[in-house]
Structure formats: C-alpha cells, structure tokens
C-alpha cells in the first residue's frame, strides 16, 4: 500500500514505530542509569515515539512513586521524541493518580489498559475510559490486551470508546497474515472509528502484515531493545515496500517464535541482558525470566540479532506535522 493512500496525510504522533522499553531493575529497585541508556538508544534510532510502562515496562509491578520516576526520566531523556506513559491500574482512583503523574512529567499520551482482578464488564470498561478522558488533558491510547486483562473489546466498544474526547489511538492485538483479510479488517475499523483516531498493532509478529495493510502504528516490544531492526521493518512498510517489510519480519521469525513460546517480556529481557543493556535478573519478582538452558538455546538467535542490529541503518524519524 502506497503511503500516499493512507487515510490521513497529516501525521500525528500516534503513528509509525512506538518503542516499548523495559524498566530494568537491580536488587528490586529501578536501574535509572540502564533505563536512561535504553531511552538514548531509541532516540538514536529515531523511533517515532517511546511508550514507557507498557507490559514490557512491567508497570503492574511498580509503585506509584516508581512509575512517576520512570515517566520523568523517560521524558527528560527522550528530548523531542514523544513519550507515552502507561497508566493502567486495578482501581479508577489509581489510574487517575498515574495519569496525573504522567502528565506532570510531560507525557504526550496515556496508554490505558482495563486492568482488573474481578473481570470487568463492558459497561465498566467504557466507564473507566469515560472517566479518564473527562479528567485528563493528555490524549489516550486504548490498550486492548485480553491476555493480560482477561477482557476483549468488541468492535462496538472500540467505536464507543474511540468517540470519547481525547482518545487518539487504539492498540489492538494482532492482525491477519493474509493481506486481503488484514486490509478488510482495517477498512472495517476505519468505518467505525473517528477519522482522527489511529489504529495500531501490538503483536510484533503481525507488524509487517498490519502496516502493509494500512494500520497506522506499530506498538513494538522489540523496538524497545532492538530499535534499528524495528525501524527498518517499519520504514519498509510505511514507505510502501511491502515485500521488504515481510522479509524484515521473516529475519526476526526466530524471535517471534520465542515470544510465542516463552512470552515476549521474558525473552526481550534475556536479549537486553545478553547485550548488557540491563543488569542480569532485571525483571520484577516473582518473574524469573528465562533459565540457563533456555538462554543457551537462544544464543545463535541472539548472536544473529546482535549482528543485524549493528548493521541496520540508524533510521529516519518522520517529521510530525499537524
């Protein structure tokens, strides 16, 4: 799909490659130096935006003070790269607290998943977004993550929530690998959503197919640790080179397979630890990460990724207009 055919010629900050970095821990506390270095790598790779405190950023395991610290450091280190901050929490009261902290830090967007212990109803999820939209000034990204939240949006709820003032983007799980099915899906969603609400994909293995089909954004796990490889894939798709985008994704297939088998958080943490970007045992307990045997099995994949990341071009972050 040629980029000139996209639905909105005015590129918003909620398009392109949004990289989701880890929140590395050392002895149970945030490793601020390593975190700043991760953000600097994303800036250098010229990602379109940075989303902190997503699932990859372990937001659910951090205190309010820790999350506010991450938001402040991310905005400070990112410079002119837009920073979005995850605000999901079990209660609306805590969501609003995190939203306030993120906005005070200078976040340009809020990522909100309907986190729950008791499974939420459709009306409860709508009410959550309605409340946050009414009480916050920063734009909202709707995070549909049924694996983590045990709640799956239907299309009518997408439309209802997207119609709320301040909702800027919807982050949906996966896309079909079939180009026609993927294109039909995004076309259908465009008919339901306001024209200024972007549609993003969140499962990395489907990013090439989704961007080729006309999705606006890739909310990327791998982009937070291997940003040049993610930038290369995103640029190919966004510039209309669909075959190149698929080739880039195919090169990453061993990583996608590991994600599917062991979970993207554990795997990307192992990648970051192997690259010495973060300390060993960087995840919040009780998450243990991959064991020694799993890491040994990953070494050929990791070495190939290191070589590919080093060889990948720096990328070119698109100028944001409108």
Coordinates of C-alpha atoms in Angstrom, one line a residue:
X1 CA 0.0 0.0 0.0
X2 CA 1.5 3.3 -1.0
X3 CA 1.9 5.8 1.8
X4 CA 0.1 8.4 -0.1
X5 CA -3.1 6.3 0.0
X6 CA -3.2 6.4 3.8
X7 CA -6.4 7.8 5.4
X8 CA -4.7 10.9 6.9
X9 CA -1.9 12.8 5.3
X10 CA -1.3 14.8 8.5
X11 CA 0.9 12.5 10.5
X12 CA 0.1 12.6 14.2
X13 CA 2.4 11.4 17.0
X14 CA 0.3 8.3 17.2
X15 CA 1.6 6.8 14.0
X16 CA 4.7 4.9 13.0
X17 CA 7.0 3.0 15.3
X18 CA 6.4 3.4 19.0
X19 CA 9.1 1.6 21.0
X20 CA 8.3 -0.1 24.4
X21 CA 11.4 -0.2 26.5
X22 CA 12.0 -2.4 29.6
X23 CA 12.0 -0.9 33.1
X24 CA 15.2 -2.6 34.3
X25 CA 15.6 -3.4 38.0
X26 CA 18.7 -4.1 40.1
X27 CA 18.2 -5.6 43.5
X28 CA 14.5 -4.8 43.2
X29 CA 15.0 -1.1 42.5
X30 CA 14.8 0.7 39.2
X31 CA 18.2 0.9 37.5
X32 CA 18.0 4.5 36.4
X33 CA 21.2 4.5 34.5
X34 CA 20.3 1.5 32.4
X35 CA 16.9 2.9 31.8
X36 CA 18.3 6.2 30.6
X37 CA 20.6 4.3 28.2
X38 CA 17.7 2.3 26.8
X39 CA 15.9 5.6 26.0
X40 CA 19.0 7.1 24.5
X41 CA 19.3 4.1 22.1
X42 CA 15.7 4.7 21.0
X43 CA 16.3 8.4 20.4
X44 CA 19.5 7.5 18.4
X45 CA 17.5 5.0 16.3
X46 CA 14.9 7.8 15.6
X47 CA 11.8 5.9 16.7
X48 CA 8.6 7.9 16.2
X49 CA 7.6 7.7 19.8
X50 CA 8.5 5.9 23.1
X51 CA 5.9 4.2 25.3
X52 CA 7.1 3.6 28.8
X53 CA 5.3 1.5 31.4
X54 CA 3.6 -0.8 29.0
X55 CA 3.5 -4.5 29.6
X56 CA 7.2 -4.6 28.5
X57 CA 7.9 -1.9 31.1
X58 CA 6.4 -4.0 33.9
X59 CA 4.0 -1.2 35.0
X60 CA 1.8 -3.5 37.0
X61 CA 4.7 -4.5 39.4
X62 CA 5.8 -0.9 40.2
X63 CA 4.7 1.5 42.9
X64 CA 3.2 4.9 42.1
X65 CA 6.5 6.6 43.0
X66 CA 8.5 4.2 40.8
X67 CA 6.1 4.8 37.9
X68 CA 6.3 8.6 38.3
X69 CA 10.1 8.3 38.3
X70 CA 10.1 6.3 35.1
X71 CA 7.8 8.8 33.4
X72 CA 10.0 11.8 34.5
X73 CA 13.3 10.1 33.4
X74 CA 11.8 9.0 30.0
X75 CA 10.6 12.5 29.1
X76 CA 13.9 14.0 30.2
X77 CA 16.0 11.5 28.2
X78 CA 13.8 11.4 25.1
X79 CA 14.3 15.1 24.1
X80 CA 11.9 15.9 21.3
X81 CA 10.7 12.3 20.8
X82 CA 7.1 12.0 22.1
X83 CA 6.7 9.9 25.2
X84 CA 3.6 8.0 26.1
X85 CA 3.1 6.5 29.6
X86 CA 1.1 3.5 30.7
X87 CA -1.4 4.4 33.5
X88 CA -3.3 1.1 33.9
X89 CA -4.2 0.0 37.5
X90 CA -6.8 -2.0 39.3
X91 CA -8.9 0.9 40.5
X92 CA -10.0 4.1 38.7
X93 CA -8.6 6.1 41.6
X94 CA -5.1 4.8 41.0
X95 CA -5.5 5.1 37.2
X96 CA -6.2 8.8 37.7
X97 CA -3.2 9.2 40.0
X98 CA -0.9 7.7 37.4
X99 CA -2.5 9.9 34.7
X100 CA -1.8 12.9 36.8
X101 CA 1.8 11.9 37.4
X102 CA 2.4 11.1 33.7
X103 CA 1.0 14.5 32.7
X104 CA 3.1 16.3 35.3
X105 CA 6.2 14.5 33.9
X106 CA 5.4 15.9 30.4
X107 CA 3.9 12.7 28.8
X108 CA 2.3 13.4 25.4
X109 CA 0.0 10.4 25.6
X110 CA -1.5 8.0 28.1
X111 CA -1.7 4.2 27.5
X112 CA -4.6 2.7 29.3
X113 CA -5.5 -1.0 29.6
X114 CA -8.6 -2.1 31.6
X115 CA -6.6 -3.9 34.2
X116 CA -8.7 -6.0 36.7
X117 CA -8.8 -8.6 39.3
X118 CA -12.5 -9.1 39.0
X119 CA -13.2 -9.4 35.3
X120 CA -14.7 -6.2 34.1
X121 CA -18.0 -5.8 32.2
X122 CA -18.4 -3.9 29.0
X123 CA -20.1 -1.0 30.9
X124 CA -17.3 -0.9 33.5
X125 CA -14.6 -0.6 30.8
X126 CA -16.5 2.1 29.0
X127 CA -17.0 3.9 32.3
X128 CA -13.2 3.7 33.0
X129 CA -12.3 5.4 29.7
X130 CA -15.1 7.9 30.1
X131 CA -13.8 9.0 33.5
X132 CA -10.2 9.2 32.4
X133 CA -11.0 11.1 29.3
X134 CA -13.0 13.6 31.3
X135 CA -10.3 14.1 33.9
X136 CA -7.2 14.1 31.8
X137 CA -5.8 16.5 29.3
X138 CA -3.3 14.2 27.5
X139 CA -4.5 12.0 24.6
X140 CA -5.3 8.4 25.4
X141 CA -4.2 5.2 23.7
X142 CA -6.8 2.4 24.2
X143 CA -4.8 -0.7 25.1
X144 CA -6.7 -3.9 24.2
X145 CA -4.7 -6.7 25.8
X146 CA -7.1 -9.6 26.5
X147 CA -4.3 -12.0 27.6
X148 CA -3.3 -9.7 30.4
X149 CA -6.6 -8.2 31.3
X150 CA -9.0 -11.0 30.6
X151 CA -11.2 -8.5 28.8
X152 CA -11.5 -8.4 25.0
X153 CA -13.0 -5.4 23.2
X154 CA -15.6 -5.9 20.5
X155 CA -15.9 -3.5 17.6
X156 CA -18.9 -1.7 19.0
X157 CA -16.9 -0.9 22.2
X158 CA -13.9 0.2 20.1
X159 CA -16.3 2.7 18.4
X160 CA -17.9 3.9 21.6
X161 CA -14.6 4.4 23.4
X162 CA -12.9 6.0 20.4
X163 CA -15.7 8.5 20.3
X164 CA -14.8 9.9 23.7
X165 CA -13.0 13.3 23.6
X166 CA -9.3 12.8 24.0
X167 CA -9.0 9.2 22.6
X168 CA -6.3 9.3 20.0
X169 CA -5.4 5.7 19.1
X170 CA -6.5 2.1 19.6
X171 CA -3.8 -0.6 20.1
X172 CA -5.3 -3.9 19.0
X173 CA -3.9 -7.4 19.4
X174 CA -2.6 -8.9 16.2
X175 CA -3.7 -8.9 12.6
X176 CA -4.2 -11.5 10.0
X177 CA -1.2 -12.6 7.9
X178 CA -3.5 -12.7 4.9
X179 CA -3.1 -9.3 3.2
X180 CA -6.7 -9.2 2.0
X181 CA -8.1 -10.1 5.4
X182 CA -5.9 -7.6 7.1
X183 CA -6.8 -4.9 4.7
X184 CA -10.5 -5.7 5.1
X185 CA -10.2 -5.6 8.8
X186 CA -8.6 -2.1 9.0
X187 CA -11.0 -0.8 6.4
X188 CA -13.9 -2.0 8.6
X189 CA -12.4 -0.4 11.7
X190 CA -11.9 2.9 9.8
X191 CA -15.7 2.9 9.1
X192 CA -16.4 2.6 12.8
X193 CA -13.9 5.0 14.3
X194 CA -13.5 8.8 14.1
X195 CA -11.1 9.7 11.3
X196 CA -8.6 11.2 13.7
X197 CA -8.2 8.0 15.8
X198 CA -5.2 5.9 14.7
X199 CA -5.2 2.2 14.6
X200 CA -2.1 0.4 15.9
X201 CA -1.0 -3.2 16.1
X202 CA 0.7 -4.6 19.2
X203 CA 1.9 -8.2 18.4
X204 CA 5.3 -7.9 16.8
X205 CA 4.9 -11.0 14.6
X206 CA 2.0 -9.3 12.9
X207 CA 3.5 -5.9 12.5
X208 CA 4.6 -6.2 8.8
X209 CA 1.3 -7.6 7.7
X210 CA -0.6 -4.9 9.7
X211 CA 1.4 -2.0 8.5
X212 CA 1.3 -3.2 4.9
X213 CA -2.5 -3.4 5.2
X214 CA -2.7 0.2 6.3
X215 CA -2.5 0.2 10.1
X216 CA -1.1 3.5 11.3
X217 CA 1.2 2.4 14.2
X218 CA 3.3 -0.4 15.5
X219 CA 3.4 -0.5 19.3
X220 CA 6.5 -2.6 19.5
X221 CA 8.2 -4.8 22.1
X222 CA 11.3 -5.5 20.0
X223 CA 11.5 -1.8 19.2
X224 CA 12.3 -1.0 22.8
X225 CA 15.5 -3.1 22.8
X226 CA 16.4 -3.6 19.1
X227 CA 15.1 -0.3 17.7
X228 CA 17.1 -0.3 14.5
X229 CA 15.7 -3.6 13.4
X230 CA 12.2 -2.5 14.2
X231 CA 12.8 0.9 12.4
X232 CA 14.0 -1.0 9.3
X233 CA 10.8 -3.1 9.2
X234 CA 8.5 -0.1 9.9
X235 CA 10.2 2.1 7.3
X236 CA 9.8 -0.5 4.6
X237 CA 6.1 -0.9 5.3
X238 CA 5.3 2.8 5.8
X239 CA 7.1 3.6 2.6
X240 CA 5.1 1.1 0.6
X241 CA 7.8 -1.6 0.2
X242 CA 5.6 -4.5 1.5
X243 CA 7.8 -7.3 0.3
X244 CA 10.8 -5.8 2.1
X245 CA 8.8 -5.4 5.3
X246 CA 7.8 -9.1 5.1
X247 CA 11.5 -10.0 4.6
X248 CA 12.5 -8.0 7.6
X249 CA 9.9 -9.8 9.7
X250 CA 11.0 -13.2 8.4
X251 CA 14.5 -12.4 9.6
X252 CA 13.1 -11.9 13.0
X253 CA 10.9 -15.1 12.9
X254 CA 13.2 -17.0 15.4
X255 CA 12.5 -14.2 17.9
X256 CA 8.7 -14.2 17.2
X257 CA 8.8 -18.0 17.9
X258 CA 10.5 -17.4 21.2
X259 CA 7.9 -14.7 22.1
X260 CA 5.1 -17.1 21.3
X261 CA 6.7 -19.9 23.4
X262 CA 8.0 -18.1 26.4
X263 CA 6.4 -14.7 26.5
X264 CA 7.7 -11.5 25.0
X265 CA 8.7 -9.9 28.3
X266 CA 11.0 -12.8 29.4
X267 CA 12.5 -13.1 26.0
X268 CA 13.2 -9.4 25.4
X269 CA 14.7 -9.1 28.9
X270 CA 17.0 -12.0 28.0
X271 CA 18.0 -10.2 24.8
X272 CA 18.7 -7.0 26.7
X273 CA 20.7 -8.8 29.4
X274 CA 22.7 -10.6 26.7
X275 CA 23.5 -7.3 25.1
X276 CA 24.5 -5.9 28.6
X277 CA 22.0 -3.2 28.2
X278 CA 20.4 -4.1 31.6
X279 CA 21.7 -6.0 34.6
X280 CA 21.1 -9.7 35.0
X281 CA 17.8 -10.7 36.7
X282 CA 16.3 -7.3 35.6
X283 CA 12.7 -8.4 35.9
X284 CA 10.4 -7.8 38.9
X285 CA 9.9 -10.9 41.1
X286 CA 8.2 -13.2 41.1
X287 CA 9.0 -13.2 37.3
X288 CA 12.3 -15.1 37.0
X289 CA 13.0 -14.7 33.3
X290 CA 14.5 -17.4 31.1
X291 CA 16.5 -20.1 32.8
X292 CA 20.1 -21.0 31.9
X293 CA 19.1 -23.8 29.5
X294 CA 16.6 -21.5 27.6
X295 CA 19.2 -18.8 27.3
X296 CA 21.8 -21.3 26.0
X297 CA 19.4 -22.4 23.3
X298 CA 18.8 -18.7 22.4
X299 CA 22.5 -17.9 21.8
X300 CA 22.5 -18.5 18.0
X301 CA 19.4 -16.3 17.6
X302 CA 20.9 -13.7 19.9
X303 CA 24.2 -13.5 18.1
X304 CA 22.4 -13.1 14.8
X305 CA 20.2 -10.3 16.3
X306 CA 23.3 -8.5 17.6
X307 CA 24.9 -8.6 14.2
X308 CA 21.8 -7.5 12.4
X309 CA 21.1 -4.6 14.9
X310 CA 24.7 -3.4 14.5
X311 CA 24.4 -3.5 10.7
X312 CA 21.0 -1.9 10.5
X313 CA 20.8 1.7 9.4
X314 CA 20.0 4.3 12.1
X315 CA 16.7 5.1 10.5
X316 CA 14.9 8.4 9.9
X317 CA 12.2 9.5 12.3
X318 CA 9.5 11.2 10.3
X319 CA 8.8 14.8 10.9
X320 CA 5.5 15.2 12.8
X321 CA 3.1 17.7 11.4
X322 CA -0.5 18.8 12.2

